[in-house]
Amino acid sequence: MSLMPDDLEARLVTAAPGGIRYSAKTDDKSVTTAWCVLANKDDLLPIAGLLKAMGARLSTMTVFQPKAPAAPPPPKEGEEAAPAPTFFGGDVASDGKSYEIDYHFDIEGDTLTVVAHVPSGGEIDSLSALYRTADWNEREAMEIYALIVRGHPDPRRLFIDPAIEGAVLERLIPYSTLVNSASTKGLWEKILAQTGSKS
Amino acid sequence: MSNFTIPVGPLHVALEEPMYFRLDVEGETVRHVDITAGHVHRGIEYLVTKRNVFQNIVLTERICSLCSNSHPQAYAMAIEQIAGLTVPPRAEYLRAIADEVKRVASHLFNVGILAHLVGFESLFMHVMEVREMMQDVKEGIFGNRMDIGANTIGGVRYDIDPERIGYLNEQLNKVEPAIAEIIEMYRTNGSILGRTRGVGVLSNAQAIDCGCVGPVARASGINYDVRVKAPYTAYDRLDVQVHTLPDGDVWSRAMVRLAEARTAVDLIRQCLRALPEGPTTATTERPPIPVGEAIGKCEAPRGELIYYVRMTDSPRPERVKWRVPSFMNWDALGFMLKDAKISDVAIIVNSIDPCISCTER
């Protein structure tokens, strides 16, 4: 039996004045997976506050840049061009560069994923004040994308060395660059250059 | 009394994998811990988007050795939801068997290392010898000792015949009394109790705050186990006993793992008794994977492992994200190590059953 409250959707609607798109599916083992897409990313904090008060646990978060939909055929003469595609809510362009941020909450085994969309170079509120578990997740998101997490208490790099340029998942890093230390000759030359040795 | 800063790691005799701890100590007592991670960051989340759905079964199994079976399982569960594949009943039981075999070996490994860190070498060797019986099981049933390659999209890629079932039962008959004996040792031995009782305490409130899962959470009184809360494979038909303890110390974490190892033996037996006949995969072809997204969750030896997969019109996933149970335990270590003695640091770090390759991906 799913342990999600029956009125979860109604509670989420009340907490998000910008509007939500809600869907839920329960499998044959009675495990429910629900999705709550926010029309306005600024509704994230009240939604997270509601879930925290309900005892939900923040399992993890996912950030990625969804691929833009295929361009529509050019308009025929006299017709208007189709509007540029956007995510739910209409404010954020679905241009392949905007971010989708999925917050996966656990409610007694069931999963609720709250989805926010942020334009490229945009900001999202930090959940770290509500959830300790958001801290490392947000630090990781900030180093692999050029996403700004507003109000993060400790926005240091998590896994990737500060010497490496950020937003590593937003650009091509050739394999030879990725593994530069694995080449004995390359590494040796690097050490010689850094130490100023001649041989 | 003087204050010092002591570095532990990234390469340290007490760590099997690299992690850097900066300990601020006052005399013999740890006052503050700062953790620097990233030494085994391999960019695997990037690599999975460069391989197709089926190749990723192989790659995800190589994220970590101890919970190597859990990664492809949770990944496959997410893909099966997107593709609408129903795993046949026999495959569900075989998945549970693979899960529990790995759990026994993983838990015994961690508890064995605890004996080593306490300085009880003969107990360490004994526990590893018992674990070796499960390693033999893996080699005998799956053909490999760590990466057992049990899962495929839509089912499993191994099967067991009556001869192998007989061998597995024979091994379980040896392992079960050996685990019972080990439990008694850890419950009563003065050397173990002296170094682990009341050491590295994580309170129930702190464990909830840190979002801990698995044996670390259950040893702090949190009754959460994915196999019961969000059943998958055959667990909805098995009697899964969840073990919790209230004290949240190193000893409690070891005892929960030992109790779970014993329960895992029982679960394998339940599976063998109920193992239905039938196919081991939903399809023998490579099924088409439509556009979609899904969550897959399973109980890895260290706790809840969650996978998110998004597929578009490409055979390669647009995004795969996973969060391993160790991810939250590093934060919890800050509570466990606060006011601990320097000599207990290695024992406390080991008690979260740390998995750095998993954490950093």
Coordinates of C-alpha atoms in Angstrom, one line a residue:
Chain A
M1 CA 0.0 0.0 0.0
S2 CA 1.3 3.4 -0.9
L3 CA 2.2 5.5 2.1
M4 CA 1.9 8.9 0.3
P5 CA -0.9 11.0 1.8
D6 CA -4.1 10.9 -0.3
D7 CA -4.2 14.7 -0.4
L8 CA -0.6 15.2 -1.4
E9 CA -1.5 16.8 -4.8
A10 CA -3.9 19.3 -3.1
R11 CA -1.2 20.2 -0.5
L12 CA 1.4 20.8 -3.3
V13 CA -1.1 22.9 -5.2
T14 CA -1.7 25.1 -2.2
A15 CA 2.1 25.5 -1.5
A16 CA 2.9 26.5 -5.1
P17 CA 1.0 29.6 -6.2
G18 CA 2.7 29.5 -9.6
G19 CA 1.0 26.2 -10.4
I20 CA 2.1 22.6 -10.7
R21 CA 1.7 19.6 -13.1
Y22 CA 1.2 16.5 -11.0
S23 CA 1.3 12.9 -12.0
A24 CA 1.6 9.6 -10.0
K25 CA 1.9 6.0 -10.8
T26 CA 1.7 3.0 -8.5
D27 CA 3.4 -0.3 -9.6
D28 CA 2.2 -3.9 -9.0
K29 CA 4.2 -4.0 -5.7
S30 CA 2.3 -0.9 -4.5
V31 CA 5.3 1.5 -4.7
T32 CA 4.3 4.9 -5.9
T33 CA 6.4 7.3 -8.0
A34 CA 5.1 10.8 -8.3
W35 CA 6.2 13.9 -10.3
C36 CA 5.5 17.5 -9.4
V37 CA 6.7 20.0 -12.1
L38 CA 6.8 23.6 -10.9
A39 CA 5.6 26.3 -13.2
N40 CA 7.8 28.8 -11.2
K41 CA 11.1 27.8 -9.8
D42 CA 10.7 30.2 -6.9
D43 CA 8.0 27.9 -5.5
L44 CA 10.7 25.4 -4.7
L45 CA 11.3 26.6 -1.1
P46 CA 7.7 26.5 0.1
I47 CA 7.2 23.1 -1.5
A48 CA 10.4 21.8 0.2
G49 CA 9.2 23.3 3.5
L50 CA 5.9 21.5 3.1
L51 CA 7.7 18.2 2.4
K52 CA 10.1 18.7 5.3
A53 CA 7.1 19.2 7.6
M54 CA 5.6 16.0 6.3
G55 CA 8.8 14.1 7.2
A56 CA 9.9 13.5 3.6
R57 CA 13.7 12.8 3.2
L58 CA 15.6 14.4 0.3
S59 CA 17.2 11.4 -1.4
T60 CA 19.2 13.3 -4.0
M61 CA 18.9 15.8 -6.8
T62 CA 19.6 15.5 -10.6
V63 CA 20.6 18.4 -12.8
F64 CA 20.8 18.2 -16.6
Q65 CA 20.2 20.2 -19.7
P66 CA 17.3 18.6 -21.6
K67 CA 17.7 18.5 -25.4
A68 CA 15.7 21.1 -27.3
P69 CA 12.8 19.6 -29.3
A70 CA 13.2 19.3 -33.0
A71 CA 12.6 22.6 -34.8
P72 CA 9.2 22.8 -36.5
P73 CA 9.0 23.1 -40.3
P74 CA 9.3 26.7 -41.5
P75 CA 5.9 28.5 -41.6
K76 CA 4.1 28.7 -45.0
E77 CA 3.6 32.1 -46.4
G78 CA 1.0 34.1 -44.5
E79 CA 1.3 31.9 -41.4
E80 CA 2.8 33.0 -38.2
A81 CA 6.0 31.2 -37.0
A82 CA 5.4 28.7 -34.1
P83 CA 6.4 30.1 -30.7
A84 CA 9.7 29.0 -29.3
P85 CA 9.3 25.9 -27.1
T86 CA 9.3 26.4 -23.4
F87 CA 9.0 24.2 -20.3
F88 CA 5.8 24.0 -18.2
G89 CA 5.0 27.4 -17.0
G90 CA 6.1 29.1 -20.1
D91 CA 8.9 31.2 -18.7
V92 CA 11.9 29.0 -19.4
A93 CA 13.0 28.3 -22.9
S94 CA 13.5 24.7 -23.9
D95 CA 16.6 25.6 -25.9
G96 CA 19.0 22.8 -24.9
K97 CA 20.9 25.1 -22.5
S98 CA 18.3 25.6 -19.7
Y99 CA 18.6 23.4 -16.7
E100 CA 16.1 20.9 -15.4
I101 CA 16.6 20.3 -11.7
D102 CA 14.9 17.2 -10.2
Y103 CA 14.7 16.9 -6.4
H104 CA 13.9 13.3 -5.4
F105 CA 12.1 13.1 -2.1
D106 CA 11.5 9.8 -0.3
I107 CA 8.1 9.5 1.6
E108 CA 8.3 6.1 3.4
G109 CA 9.6 4.3 0.3
D110 CA 7.6 6.2 -2.3
T111 CA 9.3 8.8 -4.4
L112 CA 8.2 12.3 -5.2
T113 CA 10.3 14.2 -7.7
V114 CA 9.9 17.9 -7.7
V115 CA 11.0 19.5 -11.0
A116 CA 12.2 23.1 -11.4
H117 CA 13.4 24.7 -14.7
V118 CA 16.1 27.4 -14.7
P119 CA 17.3 29.3 -17.7
S120 CA 21.0 29.0 -18.6
G121 CA 23.1 31.1 -16.2
G122 CA 20.1 31.3 -13.8
E123 CA 19.7 30.8 -10.1
I124 CA 17.9 28.4 -7.9
D125 CA 17.3 28.6 -4.1
S126 CA 19.4 26.4 -1.9
L127 CA 17.6 23.8 0.2
S128 CA 20.6 23.4 2.5
A129 CA 18.9 25.4 5.3
L130 CA 16.0 22.9 5.3
Y131 CA 17.9 19.7 4.4
R132 CA 21.5 19.0 5.3
T133 CA 21.6 16.4 2.5
A134 CA 21.1 19.2 -0.1
D135 CA 24.6 20.6 0.8
W136 CA 26.8 18.1 -1.1
N137 CA 24.3 17.7 -3.9
E138 CA 24.2 21.4 -4.5
R139 CA 27.9 21.7 -4.4
E140 CA 28.3 19.0 -7.0
A141 CA 25.6 20.6 -9.2
M142 CA 27.5 23.9 -9.1
E143 CA 30.8 22.4 -10.2
I144 CA 29.4 20.3 -13.1
Y145 CA 27.1 23.1 -14.4
A146 CA 27.2 26.9 -14.5
L147 CA 24.2 26.9 -12.2
I148 CA 24.1 29.3 -9.3
V149 CA 22.6 28.0 -6.1
R150 CA 21.3 31.0 -4.2
G151 CA 22.2 31.1 -0.4
H152 CA 24.4 28.0 -0.3
P153 CA 26.3 28.1 3.0
D154 CA 29.5 26.6 1.7
P155 CA 29.8 26.9 -2.1
R156 CA 33.3 25.3 -2.4
R157 CA 34.1 22.7 -5.0
L158 CA 33.2 19.2 -3.9
F159 CA 35.0 16.7 -6.1
I160 CA 36.6 18.7 -8.9
D161 CA 39.8 20.6 -8.1
P162 CA 39.4 24.4 -8.0
A163 CA 42.2 24.7 -10.6
I164 CA 39.9 23.1 -13.3
E165 CA 37.5 25.3 -15.1
G166 CA 33.9 24.7 -14.0
A167 CA 30.8 23.5 -15.7
V168 CA 32.5 20.4 -16.9
L169 CA 29.3 18.8 -18.3
E170 CA 28.5 21.8 -20.4
R171 CA 31.5 21.5 -22.7
L172 CA 33.5 18.8 -24.5
I173 CA 36.6 17.7 -22.7
P174 CA 38.8 15.5 -25.0
Y175 CA 39.7 12.2 -23.5
S176 CA 43.4 13.0 -23.7
T177 CA 42.8 16.1 -21.5
L178 CA 40.6 14.1 -19.1
V179 CA 43.4 11.6 -18.4
N180 CA 46.5 13.8 -18.9
S181 CA 48.1 12.4 -15.7
A182 CA 47.8 8.8 -17.0
S183 CA 50.4 9.5 -19.7
T184 CA 53.8 8.9 -18.1
K185 CA 55.7 11.1 -20.6
G186 CA 53.1 13.9 -20.3
L187 CA 53.1 13.8 -16.6
W188 CA 56.9 13.8 -16.4
E189 CA 57.1 16.8 -18.7
K190 CA 54.5 18.5 -16.5
I191 CA 56.5 17.9 -13.4
L192 CA 59.7 19.1 -15.1
A193 CA 58.0 22.3 -16.2
Q194 CA 56.6 22.9 -12.7
T195 CA 59.8 22.3 -10.8
G196 CA 62.0 24.0 -13.4
S197 CA 64.3 21.0 -13.7
K198 CA 66.2 20.6 -16.9
S199 CA 66.3 16.8 -17.3
Chain B
M1 CA 47.0 21.2 26.3
S2 CA 48.0 22.0 22.7
N3 CA 45.9 22.2 19.5
F4 CA 47.1 20.5 16.4
T5 CA 45.8 19.9 12.9
I6 CA 46.4 16.3 11.8
P7 CA 46.0 15.1 8.2
V8 CA 44.6 11.6 7.7
G9 CA 44.8 10.6 4.0
P10 CA 44.3 10.9 1.1
L11 CA 46.6 7.9 1.2
H12 CA 46.5 6.3 4.7
V13 CA 47.0 2.8 6.1
A14 CA 43.5 2.9 7.6
L15 CA 41.8 3.8 4.3
E16 CA 41.2 1.4 1.5
E17 CA 40.5 4.2 -0.9
P18 CA 41.7 7.9 -0.9
M19 CA 39.9 10.5 1.1
Y20 CA 41.5 13.5 3.0
F21 CA 40.4 14.3 6.5
R22 CA 41.7 17.3 8.3
L23 CA 41.3 16.8 12.0
D24 CA 41.6 19.7 14.4
V25 CA 42.6 18.1 17.7
E26 CA 43.0 19.4 21.2
G27 CA 45.4 17.0 22.9
E28 CA 44.1 13.6 22.1
T29 CA 40.6 14.7 21.3
V30 CA 39.1 15.5 17.8
R31 CA 37.3 18.8 17.9
H32 CA 36.5 19.4 14.2
V33 CA 36.8 17.5 10.9
D34 CA 37.0 18.8 7.4
I35 CA 36.7 16.4 4.5
T36 CA 38.2 16.9 1.0
A37 CA 36.9 14.5 -1.6
G38 CA 37.5 14.0 -5.3
H39 CA 40.6 11.8 -5.5
V40 CA 38.8 9.0 -7.4
H41 CA 36.3 11.1 -9.3
R42 CA 36.1 9.5 -12.7
G43 CA 33.3 11.3 -14.5
I44 CA 31.2 8.1 -14.9
E45 CA 27.9 10.0 -15.0
Y46 CA 29.4 11.7 -18.2
L47 CA 30.5 8.3 -19.6
V48 CA 27.1 6.7 -19.2
T49 CA 25.6 9.3 -21.6
K50 CA 28.2 8.2 -24.2
R51 CA 27.2 4.5 -24.1
N52 CA 23.9 2.9 -25.1
V53 CA 21.4 1.5 -22.6
F54 CA 22.8 -2.0 -22.8
Q55 CA 26.5 -1.1 -22.6
N56 CA 25.7 0.8 -19.4
I57 CA 24.8 -2.5 -17.6
V58 CA 28.5 -3.3 -17.8
L59 CA 29.7 0.2 -16.9
T60 CA 27.5 0.6 -13.9
E61 CA 28.6 -2.7 -12.4
R62 CA 32.1 -1.2 -12.4
I63 CA 31.3 1.9 -10.2
C64 CA 32.1 -0.1 -7.1
S65 CA 33.2 -3.6 -6.3
L66 CA 31.4 -4.3 -3.0
C67 CA 27.9 -3.2 -4.2
S68 CA 28.6 -4.0 -7.8
N69 CA 25.4 -6.0 -8.2
S70 CA 23.2 -3.2 -6.8
H71 CA 24.2 -0.6 -9.4
P72 CA 23.2 -2.5 -12.6
Q73 CA 20.1 -3.8 -10.7
A74 CA 18.7 -0.3 -9.9
Y75 CA 19.7 0.9 -13.3
A76 CA 17.9 -2.0 -15.0
M77 CA 14.8 -1.4 -12.8
A78 CA 14.6 2.1 -14.1
I79 CA 15.0 1.1 -17.7
E80 CA 12.4 -1.7 -17.3
Q81 CA 9.9 0.8 -16.1
I82 CA 10.5 3.1 -19.1
A83 CA 10.3 0.1 -21.5
G84 CA 7.3 -1.4 -19.7
L85 CA 9.1 -4.7 -19.3
T86 CA 7.9 -7.2 -16.7
V87 CA 10.7 -9.2 -15.1
P88 CA 9.6 -12.9 -15.0
P89 CA 9.1 -14.4 -11.5
R90 CA 12.1 -16.7 -11.7
A91 CA 14.4 -13.8 -12.6
E92 CA 13.0 -11.8 -9.6
Y93 CA 14.0 -14.6 -7.2
L94 CA 17.4 -14.9 -8.9
R95 CA 18.0 -11.2 -8.5
A96 CA 17.2 -11.4 -4.8
I97 CA 19.6 -14.3 -4.4
A98 CA 22.4 -12.4 -6.1
D99 CA 21.6 -9.3 -3.9
E100 CA 21.8 -11.3 -0.7
V101 CA 24.9 -13.3 -1.6
K102 CA 26.7 -10.0 -2.2
R103 CA 25.3 -8.6 1.1
V104 CA 26.7 -11.5 3.2
A105 CA 30.2 -11.0 1.7
S106 CA 30.1 -7.2 1.9
H107 CA 29.0 -7.1 5.6
L108 CA 31.5 -9.8 6.7
F109 CA 34.3 -7.9 4.9
N110 CA 33.4 -4.7 6.9
V111 CA 33.1 -6.4 10.2
G112 CA 36.3 -8.3 9.6
I113 CA 38.2 -5.1 9.0
L114 CA 36.8 -3.8 12.3
A115 CA 38.5 -6.7 14.1
H116 CA 41.8 -5.9 12.2
L117 CA 41.6 -2.2 13.3
V118 CA 40.9 -3.3 16.9
G119 CA 44.1 -5.3 16.7
F120 CA 42.3 -8.7 17.0
E121 CA 44.1 -10.3 14.0
S122 CA 43.0 -13.9 14.6
L123 CA 39.3 -12.8 14.6
F124 CA 39.9 -10.7 11.4
M125 CA 41.4 -13.8 9.7
H126 CA 38.5 -16.0 10.9
V127 CA 35.8 -13.6 9.6
M128 CA 37.6 -13.3 6.3
E129 CA 37.8 -17.1 6.1
V130 CA 34.0 -17.3 6.6
R131 CA 33.5 -14.6 4.0
E132 CA 35.7 -16.7 1.6
M133 CA 32.9 -19.3 1.6
M134 CA 30.6 -16.7 0.1
Q135 CA 33.4 -15.7 -2.4
D136 CA 33.5 -19.4 -3.4
V137 CA 29.7 -19.2 -3.9
K138 CA 30.1 -16.2 -6.2
E139 CA 32.8 -17.9 -8.2
G140 CA 30.8 -21.2 -8.4
I141 CA 27.4 -19.7 -9.3
F142 CA 28.3 -16.6 -11.3
G143 CA 31.9 -17.4 -12.4
N144 CA 33.4 -14.3 -10.7
R145 CA 34.3 -13.2 -7.2
M146 CA 33.3 -9.5 -7.3
D147 CA 31.6 -8.3 -10.5
I148 CA 29.1 -11.1 -10.8
G149 CA 27.3 -9.9 -14.0
A150 CA 23.9 -11.2 -12.8
N151 CA 21.7 -8.5 -14.2
T152 CA 20.5 -7.7 -17.7
I153 CA 17.7 -5.4 -18.9
G154 CA 14.5 -7.4 -18.3
G155 CA 15.9 -10.1 -16.0
V156 CA 19.1 -12.0 -15.2
R157 CA 21.8 -13.6 -17.2
Y158 CA 22.5 -16.5 -15.0
D159 CA 20.4 -19.5 -13.8
I160 CA 20.9 -22.2 -11.3
D161 CA 20.3 -25.9 -11.8
P162 CA 19.7 -28.5 -9.0
E163 CA 23.4 -29.2 -8.7
R164 CA 24.3 -25.6 -8.1
I165 CA 21.3 -25.2 -5.7
G166 CA 22.8 -28.2 -3.7
Y167 CA 26.2 -26.5 -3.6
L168 CA 24.7 -23.2 -2.5
N169 CA 22.7 -24.9 0.3
E170 CA 25.8 -26.8 1.4
Q171 CA 27.8 -23.5 1.7
L172 CA 24.9 -21.8 3.5
N173 CA 24.8 -24.7 6.0
K174 CA 28.5 -23.9 6.8
V175 CA 28.2 -20.1 6.7
E176 CA 25.2 -19.8 9.0
P177 CA 26.6 -21.4 12.1
A178 CA 29.9 -19.5 11.5
I179 CA 28.1 -16.2 11.4
A180 CA 26.2 -17.1 14.6
E181 CA 29.6 -17.8 16.3
I182 CA 31.0 -14.5 15.0
I183 CA 27.9 -12.6 16.4
E184 CA 28.5 -14.2 19.8
M185 CA 32.2 -13.1 19.7
Y186 CA 31.3 -9.5 18.8
R187 CA 28.6 -9.5 21.5
T188 CA 30.7 -10.6 24.3
N189 CA 34.4 -10.2 23.6
G190 CA 36.1 -7.6 25.9
S191 CA 38.6 -6.3 23.3
I192 CA 35.8 -5.7 20.7
L193 CA 33.4 -4.1 23.3
G194 CA 36.1 -1.9 24.8
R195 CA 37.0 -0.3 21.5
T196 CA 33.5 -0.1 20.0
R197 CA 30.8 0.5 22.7
G198 CA 29.9 4.2 23.1
V199 CA 32.5 5.1 20.4
G200 CA 31.6 7.2 17.3
V201 CA 28.0 7.8 18.4
L202 CA 25.4 9.1 15.8
S203 CA 22.2 9.9 17.6
N204 CA 18.8 9.1 16.0
A205 CA 18.1 12.8 15.4
Q206 CA 21.5 13.4 13.8
A207 CA 21.0 10.3 11.5
I208 CA 17.6 11.7 10.4
D209 CA 19.1 15.1 9.9
C210 CA 22.0 13.7 7.8
G211 CA 19.5 11.6 5.7
C212 CA 21.4 8.4 6.6
V213 CA 20.3 5.1 5.2
G214 CA 21.2 1.4 5.5
P215 CA 23.0 -0.2 8.5
V216 CA 24.3 3.3 9.6
A217 CA 20.7 4.6 9.9
R218 CA 19.3 1.3 11.4
A219 CA 22.0 1.2 14.1
S220 CA 20.7 4.7 15.1
G221 CA 17.2 3.4 15.4
I222 CA 15.8 4.3 12.0
N223 CA 13.5 1.5 10.8
Y224 CA 14.0 1.9 7.0
D225 CA 14.9 -0.7 4.5
V226 CA 14.1 -0.4 0.8
R227 CA 13.3 -4.1 0.6
V228 CA 10.4 -3.5 2.9
K229 CA 9.4 0.1 2.3
A230 CA 9.6 0.0 -1.5
P231 CA 9.7 -3.8 -2.4
Y232 CA 11.3 -4.8 -5.6
T233 CA 12.2 -8.1 -7.3
A234 CA 10.9 -10.9 -5.1
Y235 CA 11.1 -9.0 -1.7
D236 CA 7.3 -8.5 -1.6
R237 CA 7.0 -12.3 -1.3
L238 CA 9.8 -12.8 1.2
D239 CA 9.8 -12.4 4.9
V240 CA 12.5 -9.7 5.4
Q241 CA 13.5 -9.1 9.0
V242 CA 14.8 -5.5 9.5
H243 CA 17.3 -5.1 12.3
T244 CA 17.6 -1.9 14.3
L245 CA 19.5 -0.9 17.4
P246 CA 19.1 2.3 19.5
D247 CA 22.6 3.4 20.4
G248 CA 24.2 4.5 17.2
D249 CA 27.8 3.5 18.1
V250 CA 30.5 1.6 16.2
W251 CA 29.4 -1.6 17.9
S252 CA 25.7 -1.2 17.0
R253 CA 26.6 -0.7 13.3
A254 CA 28.7 -3.9 13.4
M255 CA 26.0 -5.9 15.1
V256 CA 23.3 -4.7 12.6
R257 CA 25.5 -5.8 9.7
L258 CA 26.1 -9.2 11.3
A259 CA 22.4 -9.7 12.0
E260 CA 21.7 -8.7 8.4
A261 CA 24.3 -11.2 7.1
R262 CA 22.4 -13.9 9.0
T263 CA 19.1 -12.7 7.6
A264 CA 20.5 -12.7 4.1
V265 CA 21.3 -16.4 4.5
D266 CA 17.7 -16.9 5.5
L267 CA 16.5 -14.9 2.5
I268 CA 18.6 -17.0 0.1
R269 CA 17.0 -20.1 1.5
Q270 CA 13.5 -18.6 1.2
C271 CA 14.3 -17.9 -2.4
L272 CA 15.6 -21.3 -3.1
R273 CA 12.5 -22.9 -1.6
A274 CA 10.1 -20.7 -3.6
L275 CA 12.1 -20.5 -6.8
P276 CA 9.6 -20.8 -9.6
E277 CA 10.2 -22.4 -13.0
G278 CA 10.2 -20.3 -16.1
P279 CA 12.2 -17.9 -18.2
T280 CA 15.0 -15.7 -16.7
T281 CA 14.5 -12.7 -19.0
A282 CA 11.4 -10.7 -20.2
T283 CA 12.7 -11.0 -23.8
T284 CA 15.6 -12.6 -25.6
E285 CA 15.8 -9.7 -28.0
R286 CA 17.2 -6.3 -27.2
P287 CA 13.9 -4.4 -26.5
P288 CA 13.4 -0.9 -27.9
I289 CA 13.6 1.7 -25.1
P290 CA 11.1 4.5 -25.6
V291 CA 11.3 8.1 -24.5
G292 CA 10.7 8.4 -20.7
E293 CA 12.0 8.8 -17.3
A294 CA 12.0 6.6 -14.2
I295 CA 13.4 6.0 -10.7
G296 CA 14.9 2.7 -9.6
K297 CA 15.7 2.0 -6.0
C298 CA 17.2 -0.9 -4.2
E299 CA 18.8 -1.8 -0.9
A300 CA 22.5 -2.1 -1.5
P301 CA 24.6 -3.6 1.3
R302 CA 25.2 0.0 2.6
G303 CA 21.6 1.1 2.2
E304 CA 19.3 2.8 -0.3
L305 CA 20.7 3.2 -3.8
I306 CA 18.6 5.4 -6.1
Y307 CA 18.9 5.7 -9.9
Y308 CA 17.2 8.3 -12.1
V309 CA 17.2 7.7 -15.8
R310 CA 16.0 9.9 -18.6
M311 CA 15.7 8.5 -22.2
T312 CA 15.0 10.6 -25.3
D313 CA 15.0 9.5 -28.9
S314 CA 18.6 8.3 -28.7
P315 CA 19.8 4.8 -27.8
R316 CA 22.0 6.6 -25.2
P317 CA 20.5 8.0 -22.0
E318 CA 20.1 11.8 -21.8
R319 CA 20.9 11.6 -18.1
V320 CA 21.6 8.9 -15.5
K321 CA 22.0 10.1 -12.0
W322 CA 22.6 7.8 -9.0
R323 CA 23.1 8.5 -5.3
V324 CA 24.9 5.9 -3.3
P325 CA 24.3 5.3 0.5
S326 CA 27.8 6.4 1.4
F327 CA 27.1 9.9 0.0
M328 CA 25.4 11.0 3.2
N329 CA 27.6 9.1 5.6
W330 CA 30.5 11.5 5.2
D331 CA 28.5 14.3 6.7
A332 CA 27.4 11.9 9.5
L333 CA 31.1 11.2 10.2
G334 CA 31.4 14.8 11.4
F335 CA 29.1 14.0 14.3
M336 CA 30.7 10.6 14.9
L337 CA 34.2 11.9 15.1
K338 CA 33.5 15.0 17.2
D339 CA 35.1 14.6 20.6
A340 CA 36.5 11.1 19.6
K341 CA 40.0 10.1 20.5
I342 CA 42.6 10.1 17.7
S343 CA 43.2 6.4 18.2
D344 CA 39.5 5.7 17.4
V345 CA 39.4 7.7 14.1
A346 CA 40.2 4.7 11.9
I347 CA 37.6 2.5 13.7
I348 CA 34.9 5.1 13.4
V349 CA 35.7 5.8 9.7
N350 CA 35.5 2.1 9.0
S351 CA 32.1 1.9 10.8
I352 CA 30.3 3.7 8.0
D353 CA 31.6 1.0 5.6
P354 CA 33.0 3.8 3.4
C355 CA 32.8 3.5 -0.3
I356 CA 34.7 6.3 -2.0
S357 CA 34.5 5.1 -5.6
C358 CA 30.7 5.0 -5.2
T359 CA 30.5 8.4 -3.7
E360 CA 32.6 10.2 -6.3
R361 CA 31.7 8.2 -9.4

